[in-house]
Structures are given as C-alpha cells and as structure tokens.
mmCIF file of C-alpha atoms in Angstrom:
data_model
loop_
_atom_site.group_PDB
_atom_site.id
_atom_site.type_symbol
_atom_site.label_atom_id
_atom_site.label_comp_id
_atom_site.label_asym_id
_atom_site.label_seq_id
_atom_site.Cartn_x
_atom_site.Cartn_y
_atom_site.Cartn_z
ATOM 1 C CA UNK M 120 228.438 88.711 40.419
ATOM 2 C CA UNK M 121 225.694 85.835 42.109
ATOM 3 C CA UNK M 122 227.664 83.042 43.463
ATOM 4 C CA UNK M 123 225.037 80.538 45.446
ATOM 5 C CA UNK M 124 226.998 78.243 48.098
ATOM 6 C CA UNK M 125 225.243 75.391 49.770
ATOM 7 C CA UNK M 126 226.010 74.115 52.983
ATOM 8 C CA UNK M 127 227.271 71.340 54.149
ATOM 9 C CA UNK M 128 228.474 69.959 51.258
ATOM 10 C CA UNK M 129 227.384 66.263 51.883
ATOM 11 C CA UNK M 130 225.232 65.128 55.055
ATOM 12 C CA UNK M 131 224.660 61.154 56.706
ATOM 13 C CA UNK M 132 221.537 60.994 58.982
ATOM 14 C CA UNK M 133 219.590 57.703 60.325
ATOM 15 C CA UNK M 134 216.162 57.485 59.218
ATOM 16 C CA UNK M 135 213.522 59.679 61.210
ATOM 17 C CA UNK M 136 215.635 62.395 61.788
ATOM 18 C CA UNK M 137 214.560 65.802 61.178
ATOM 19 C CA UNK M 138 217.746 68.075 58.976
ATOM 20 C CA UNK M 139 218.120 71.389 57.561
ATOM 21 C CA UNK M 140 220.158 72.535 53.824
ATOM 22 C CA UNK M 141 221.693 75.792 53.780
ATOM 23 C CA UNK M 142 222.001 78.129 50.774
ATOM 24 C CA UNK M 143 223.352 81.659 50.790
ATOM 25 C CA UNK M 144 223.473 83.976 48.259
ATOM 26 C CA UNK M 145 225.148 87.046 47.415
ATOM 27 C CA UNK M 146 223.263 89.273 45.795
ATOM 28 C CA UNK M 147 220.127 89.835 47.130
ATOM 29 C CA UNK M 148 218.473 90.779 44.152
ATOM 30 C CA UNK M 149 216.452 87.818 43.101
ATOM 31 C CA UNK M 150 213.521 86.496 41.040
ATOM 32 C CA UNK M 151 212.998 84.069 42.750
ATOM 33 C CA UNK M 152 214.776 80.778 44.802
ATOM 34 C CA UNK M 153 213.973 76.941 43.638
ATOM 35 C CA UNK M 154 215.326 74.089 45.393
ATOM 36 C CA UNK M 155 215.746 70.922 43.337
ATOM 37 C CA UNK M 156 216.148 67.204 43.935
ATOM 38 C CA UNK M 157 218.325 65.049 41.531
ATOM 39 C CA UNK M 158 219.220 61.736 42.259
ATOM 40 C CA UNK M 159 222.340 60.244 40.411
ATOM 41 C CA UNK M 160 222.103 60.366 36.579
ATOM 42 C CA UNK M 161 218.848 61.843 36.604
ATOM 43 C CA UNK M 162 217.614 65.455 35.808
ATOM 44 C CA UNK M 163 215.802 68.327 38.301
ATOM 45 C CA UNK M 164 212.777 67.616 39.961
ATOM 46 C CA UNK M 165 211.666 70.875 41.482
ATOM 47 C CA UNK M 166 211.069 70.528 44.790
ATOM 48 C CA UNK M 167 209.692 74.419 45.930
ATOM 49 C CA UNK M 168 209.829 77.443 44.514
ATOM 50 C CA UNK M 169 209.855 80.675 46.786
ATOM 51 C CA UNK M 170 209.485 84.058 44.887
ATOM 52 C CA UNK M 171 210.961 86.919 45.579
ATOM 53 C CA UNK M 172 208.476 88.457 47.996
ATOM 54 C CA UNK M 173 207.520 85.299 49.573
ATOM 55 C CA UNK M 174 209.143 83.760 53.220
ATOM 56 C CA UNK M 175 208.371 80.394 52.900
ATOM 57 C CA UNK M 176 207.089 77.133 51.188
ATOM 58 C CA UNK M 177 205.879 74.125 52.145
ATOM 59 C CA UNK M 178 205.195 70.886 50.623
ATOM 60 C CA UNK M 179 204.648 67.526 52.600
ATOM 61 C CA UNK M 180 207.849 66.627 54.732
ATOM 62 C CA UNK M 181 209.365 69.933 53.052
ATOM 63 C CA UNK M 182 209.292 73.684 54.055
ATOM 64 C CA UNK M 183 211.772 76.167 52.852
ATOM 65 C CA UNK M 184 212.448 79.984 53.871
ATOM 66 C CA UNK M 185 213.353 82.612 52.335
ATOM 67 C CA UNK M 186 215.478 86.092 53.941
ATOM 68 C CA UNK M 187 216.643 87.882 50.759
ATOM 69 C CA UNK M 188 217.856 90.739 52.965
ATOM 70 C CA UNK M 189 220.737 88.225 54.477
ATOM 71 C CA UNK M 190 220.765 86.261 51.253
ATOM 72 C CA UNK M 191 219.790 83.315 52.814
ATOM 73 C CA UNK M 192 217.558 80.101 52.392
ATOM 74 C CA UNK M 193 216.906 76.883 54.440
ATOM 75 C CA UNK M 194 215.551 73.637 53.521
ATOM 76 C CA UNK M 195 213.975 71.655 55.871
ATOM 77 C CA UNK M 196 213.107 67.826 55.782
ATOM 78 C CA UNK M 197 210.920 66.477 58.773
ATOM 79 C CA UNK M 198 210.510 62.742 59.198
ATOM 80 C CA UNK M 199 213.741 61.909 57.010
ATOM 81 C CA UNK M 200 213.467 58.457 55.081
ATOM 82 C CA UNK M 201 216.190 56.551 52.713
ATOM 83 C CA UNK M 202 214.099 57.636 49.442
ATOM 84 C CA UNK M 203 215.240 61.081 50.417
ATOM 85 C CA UNK M 204 218.659 60.218 49.479
ATOM 86 C CA UNK M 205 219.850 62.189 46.469
ATOM 87 C CA UNK M 206 221.630 65.740 45.811
ATOM 88 C CA UNK M 207 219.343 68.827 46.627
ATOM 89 C CA UNK M 208 220.381 71.840 44.497
ATOM 90 C CA UNK M 209 219.565 75.566 45.475
ATOM 91 C CA UNK M 210 218.535 78.012 42.611
ATOM 92 C CA UNK M 211 218.573 81.709 42.164
ATOM 93 C CA UNK M 212 216.826 83.280 39.227
ATOM 94 C CA UNK M 213 218.040 86.969 39.346
ATOM 95 C CA UNK M 214 216.239 90.075 38.320
ATOM 96 C CA UNK M 215 217.749 90.908 35.095
ATOM 97 C CA UNK M 216 217.132 88.337 32.103
ATOM 98 C CA UNK M 217 216.503 85.754 34.459
ATOM 99 C CA UNK M 218 219.683 83.709 34.753
ATOM 100 C CA UNK M 219 219.706 80.547 36.993
ATOM 101 C CA UNK M 220 222.802 80.313 39.244
ATOM 102 C CA UNK M 221 223.020 76.969 41.196
ATOM 103 C CA UNK M 222 225.094 76.263 44.139
ATOM 104 C CA UNK M 223 227.287 73.199 44.104
ATOM 105 C CA UNK M 224 224.469 71.184 46.031
ATOM 106 C CA UNK M 225 224.204 68.848 49.154
ATOM 107 C CA UNK M 226 224.400 65.036 48.514
ATOM 108 C CA UNK M 227 222.282 63.739 51.100
ATOM 109 C CA UNK M 228 222.623 60.155 52.656
ATOM 110 C CA UNK M 229 219.658 58.650 55.099
ATOM 111 C CA UNK M 230 220.469 55.542 56.784
ATOM 112 C CA UNK M 231 217.819 53.068 57.277
ATOM 113 C CA UNK Z 157 202.662 71.885 35.646
ATOM 114 C CA UNK Z 158 204.390 73.028 32.097
ATOM 115 C CA UNK Z 159 206.414 69.860 30.898
ATOM 116 C CA UNK Z 160 210.061 70.638 28.874
ATOM 117 C CA UNK Z 161 211.171 67.812 26.868
ATOM 118 C CA UNK Z 162 214.523 67.248 25.399
ATOM 119 C CA UNK Z 163 215.745 64.673 23.003
ATOM 120 C CA UNK Z 164 217.720 62.626 22.317
ATOM 121 C CA UNK Z 165 217.767 61.550 26.465
ATOM 122 C CA UNK Z 166 221.060 59.863 25.382
ATOM 123 C CA UNK Z 167 223.662 60.212 22.910
ATOM 124 C CA UNK Z 168 227.094 58.457 21.940
ATOM 125 C CA UNK Z 169 228.926 59.830 19.099
ATOM 126 C CA UNK Z 170 232.658 59.479 17.917
ATOM 127 C CA UNK Z 171 235.097 62.402 17.984
ATOM 128 C CA UNK Z 172 234.794 65.136 15.897
ATOM 129 C CA UNK Z 173 231.202 64.728 14.424
ATOM 130 C CA UNK Z 174 228.187 67.203 15.634
ATOM 131 C CA UNK Z 175 225.315 66.899 17.409
ATOM 132 C CA UNK Z 176 222.284 68.145 17.819
ATOM 133 C CA UNK Z 177 220.325 67.990 21.090
ATOM 134 C CA UNK Z 178 216.707 69.400 20.880
ATOM 135 C CA UNK Z 179 214.572 71.712 23.933
ATOM 136 C CA UNK Z 180 210.817 71.853 23.353
ATOM 137 C CA UNK Z 181 208.009 73.580 25.374
ATOM 138 C CA UNK Z 182 205.134 70.895 25.144
ATOM 139 C CA UNK Z 183 202.777 72.917 26.570
ATOM 140 C CA UNK Z 184 203.678 76.329 26.556
ATOM 141 C CA UNK Z 185 205.263 79.350 24.809
ATOM 142 C CA UNK Z 186 208.813 79.601 25.433
ATOM 143 C CA UNK Z 187 210.109 83.001 24.618
ATOM 144 C CA UNK Z 188 213.396 82.501 26.839
ATOM 145 C CA UNK Z 189 214.975 79.388 26.680
ATOM 146 C CA UNK Z 190 218.737 78.473 28.827
ATOM 147 C CA UNK Z 191 221.485 75.506 27.826
ATOM 148 C CA UNK Z 192 223.206 74.046 31.488
ATOM 149 C CA UNK Z 193 225.450 71.856 31.394
ATOM 150 C CA UNK Z 194 226.702 69.638 34.233
ATOM 151 C CA UNK Z 195 229.753 67.468 34.747
ATOM 152 C CA UNK Z 196 230.310 64.290 36.742
ATOM 153 C CA UNK Z 197 229.875 64.740 40.735
ATOM 154 C CA UNK Z 198 229.565 68.968 39.952
ATOM 155 C CA UNK Z 199 226.539 71.593 39.767
ATOM 156 C CA UNK Z 200 224.710 72.805 36.412
ATOM 157 C CA UNK Z 201 226.549 75.997 34.742
ATOM 158 C CA UNK Z 202 224.805 78.045 32.557
ATOM 159 C CA UNK Z 203 225.854 78.198 29.106
ATOM 160 C CA UNK Z 204 223.782 80.587 27.107
ATOM 161 C CA UNK Z 205 220.439 82.154 26.657
ATOM 162 C CA UNK Z 206 218.342 82.414 24.003
ATOM 163 C CA UNK Z 207 215.349 84.324 23.669
ATOM 164 C CA UNK Z 208 213.147 83.546 20.447
ATOM 165 C CA UNK Z 209 214.192 84.876 17.028
ATOM 166 C CA UNK Z 210 217.387 86.644 18.083
ATOM 167 C CA UNK Z 211 220.547 85.367 18.739
ATOM 168 C CA UNK Z 212 221.681 83.437 21.749
ATOM 169 C CA UNK Z 213 223.900 85.093 24.600
ATOM 170 C CA UNK Z 214 226.711 82.996 25.567
ATOM 171 C CA UNK Z 215 228.189 83.295 29.337
ATOM 172 C CA UNK Z 216 231.886 83.708 29.442
ATOM 173 C CA UNK Z 217 234.233 80.828 28.411
ATOM 174 C CA UNK Z 218 231.584 79.074 26.382
ATOM 175 C CA UNK Z 219 232.574 79.047 22.821
ATOM 176 C CA UNK Z 220 229.933 79.968 20.561
ATOM 177 C CA UNK Z 221 231.079 78.431 17.396
ATOM 178 C CA UNK Z 222 231.118 75.241 19.077
ATOM 179 C CA UNK Z 223 227.866 75.344 20.813
ATOM 180 C CA UNK Z 224 225.306 76.494 18.407
ATOM 181 C CA UNK Z 225 222.300 77.795 19.887
ATOM 182 C CA UNK Z 226 218.916 78.129 17.837
ATOM 183 C CA UNK Z 227 215.445 79.289 19.073
ATOM 184 C CA UNK Z 228 213.499 79.395 16.027
ATOM 185 C CA UNK Z 229 210.226 78.918 17.499
ATOM 186 C CA UNK Z 230 208.327 79.585 20.740
ATOM 187 C CA UNK Z 231 208.034 75.745 21.545
ATOM 188 C CA UNK Z 232 211.575 74.532 19.905
ATOM 189 C CA UNK Z 233 215.478 75.680 21.131
ATOM 190 C CA UNK Z 234 218.414 73.559 19.760
ATOM 191 C CA UNK Z 235 221.706 72.944 20.651
ATOM 192 C CA UNK Z 236 224.223 72.029 18.520
ATOM 193 C CA UNK Z 237 227.754 70.875 19.558
ATOM 194 C CA UNK Z 238 230.509 71.157 16.631
ATOM 195 C CA UNK Z 239 232.981 68.879 16.238
ATOM 196 C CA UNK Z 240 232.696 67.064 19.580
ATOM 197 C CA UNK Z 241 235.290 65.672 21.404
ATOM 198 C CA UNK Z 242 235.680 63.521 25.074
ATOM 199 C CA UNK Z 243 236.014 66.601 26.785
ATOM 200 C CA UNK Z 244 232.278 67.889 25.740
ATOM 201 C CA UNK Z 245 231.283 64.459 26.790
ATOM 202 C CA UNK Z 246 228.968 65.968 29.868
ATOM 203 C CA UNK Z 247 225.216 65.933 30.912
ATOM 204 C CA UNK Z 248 223.090 68.913 29.256
ATOM 205 C CA UNK Z 249 220.068 70.637 30.416
ATOM 206 C CA UNK Z 250 217.511 72.987 29.086
ATOM 207 C CA UNK Z 251 215.352 74.904 30.492
ATOM 208 C CA UNK Z 252 212.348 77.404 29.270
ATOM 209 C CA UNK Z 253 210.244 80.451 30.608
ATOM 210 C CA UNK Z 254 207.417 82.425 29.546
ATOM 211 C CA UNK Z 255 207.608 85.744 29.738
ATOM 212 C CA UNK Z 256 204.617 87.182 30.987
ATOM 213 C CA UNK Z 257 203.793 84.304 32.845
ATOM 214 C CA UNK Z 258 199.662 83.539 32.577
ATOM 215 C CA UNK Z 259 199.865 82.659 36.281
ATOM 216 C CA UNK Z 260 201.908 83.402 39.739
ATOM 217 C CA UNK Z 261 202.660 79.789 39.627
ATOM 218 C CA UNK Z 262 204.100 79.801 36.066
ATOM 219 C CA UNK Z 263 206.400 82.694 36.573
ATOM 220 C CA UNK Z 264 209.841 80.144 36.757
ATOM 221 C CA UNK Z 265 211.966 78.212 34.670
ATOM 222 C CA UNK Z 266 211.152 74.551 33.887
ATOM 223 C CA UNK Z 267 213.563 72.508 32.965
ATOM 224 C CA UNK Z 268 214.034 69.236 30.617
ATOM 225 C CA UNK Z 269 214.915 65.879 31.585
ATOM 226 C CA UNK Z 270 218.602 66.779 30.361
ATOM 227 C CA UNK Z 271 221.010 64.885 27.457
ATOM 228 C CA UNK Z 272 223.781 62.636 28.223
ATOM 229 C CA UNK Z 273 226.340 62.847 25.583
ATOM 230 C CA UNK Z 274 229.131 60.624 25.737
ATOM 231 C CA UNK Z 275 232.269 61.634 22.853
ATOM 232 C CA UNK Z 276 234.405 58.324 22.365
#
C-alpha cells in the first residue's frame, strides 16, 4: 500500500530565504508525482507535475525533483515571499488505476 | 489547461437530509473521476474511483450506501451524501482524468475547486 510522507510538517522562514520541502513514498511504481499548493479553506493549485520518466520540473521560483528509485521528491522554493505562505501537498499517482495518494502536507509560513 | 468544476461550492444542510455534489469536466472527457474528502487540517483521502458507465470502486472504510456515486456521462459525476450527519461535514474534492491522454501534459488528473459541506 502506497504511503506518502512529507517533512517537515510545518516550516516558518524569513522572507527571501531559499527552502526545500521533502516528500517520500514507499512504492516506487508510480505514474507521476505532483506538487500542489492549498490556501486555507480553498482547493488545490497544481504547481508542478513530474512524470515517472522525468527527473525534474521547473516553474519560475519553483523546482521539483524526482528520484523514483529512492522514493523521494523535493520541492525547492527560491527567494521565498510572504505570498508563498500556504500548505504544500505532495501526491503520487499509481500505475494501476491512477489512484492518487496525498501526503499530509507541509504548512509554510514566510515572514515579512 | 483542463478545467473541472464542482457545484455547489458550499452547502449547509440539516441532519438527516441528502446532499448532491456535481463534478464536471468542462473541456475534456473524463473516463475516470475520483472523489476525495478532506477534514480540517488534514490531507485529502481518496473515497472512491468511478469509471464512466460502471459502478464506483470504494476505498476501505467508505460506506457505499452512504456516499452514492454516479458517473453517468463522460463529463459528469455526482456524489450524494445520504442521510447526512454532522460528522459528514467536510471538504469534498473531485478530480477527473482522461485516458488515453491527448497530450503528455494532459496525462494527469485535474482537480475541482471543492465543495464545503456543513451538516447542522
């Protein structure tokens, strides 16, 4: 059974700092991995999608990497801003049936 | 990108009533749709998978008679919470996927904005 773990559970950083969010999964047979942002009381915003054959994806200040063999992904946020404050969710889609399993999330607070 | 809508976005109902939530794929056909539930300060938990024209597959611990799912067309799935109780209050999110995908970028699930259900 696939399990997704995110570390840390919460993170508070000063504005401008570069930071790394970690995600690990137990079953390497994934179809893809996706990072989402969720603001309080809101839905999901897709940030980056990494297919299983890819190693990383970049969008603006965000970079996500995937090491399928070790069951790990990282989300790198450069030059953090207060507007980046949100919960970041890692989710893996499996190969048989496309079930998506979410991690518990990392709550990020960027102080101005 | 592909768009998935949910209706209503917010609903308040009395205990014992039934509530229907709609999930629509607006610009693509969704052969498979998923329903998730999210309790406050928790992550999303998959409730069920529905394929167009067939019965939904429920995750362990999810009551299929309480959470009725219908995927009658390639663009619409509905979740009906029957005889709702306060413990059913939650944020319900659907996602939709098309298979096979038309492009590599479309080879993923697209999530709706969610429906917040409050049962009094």
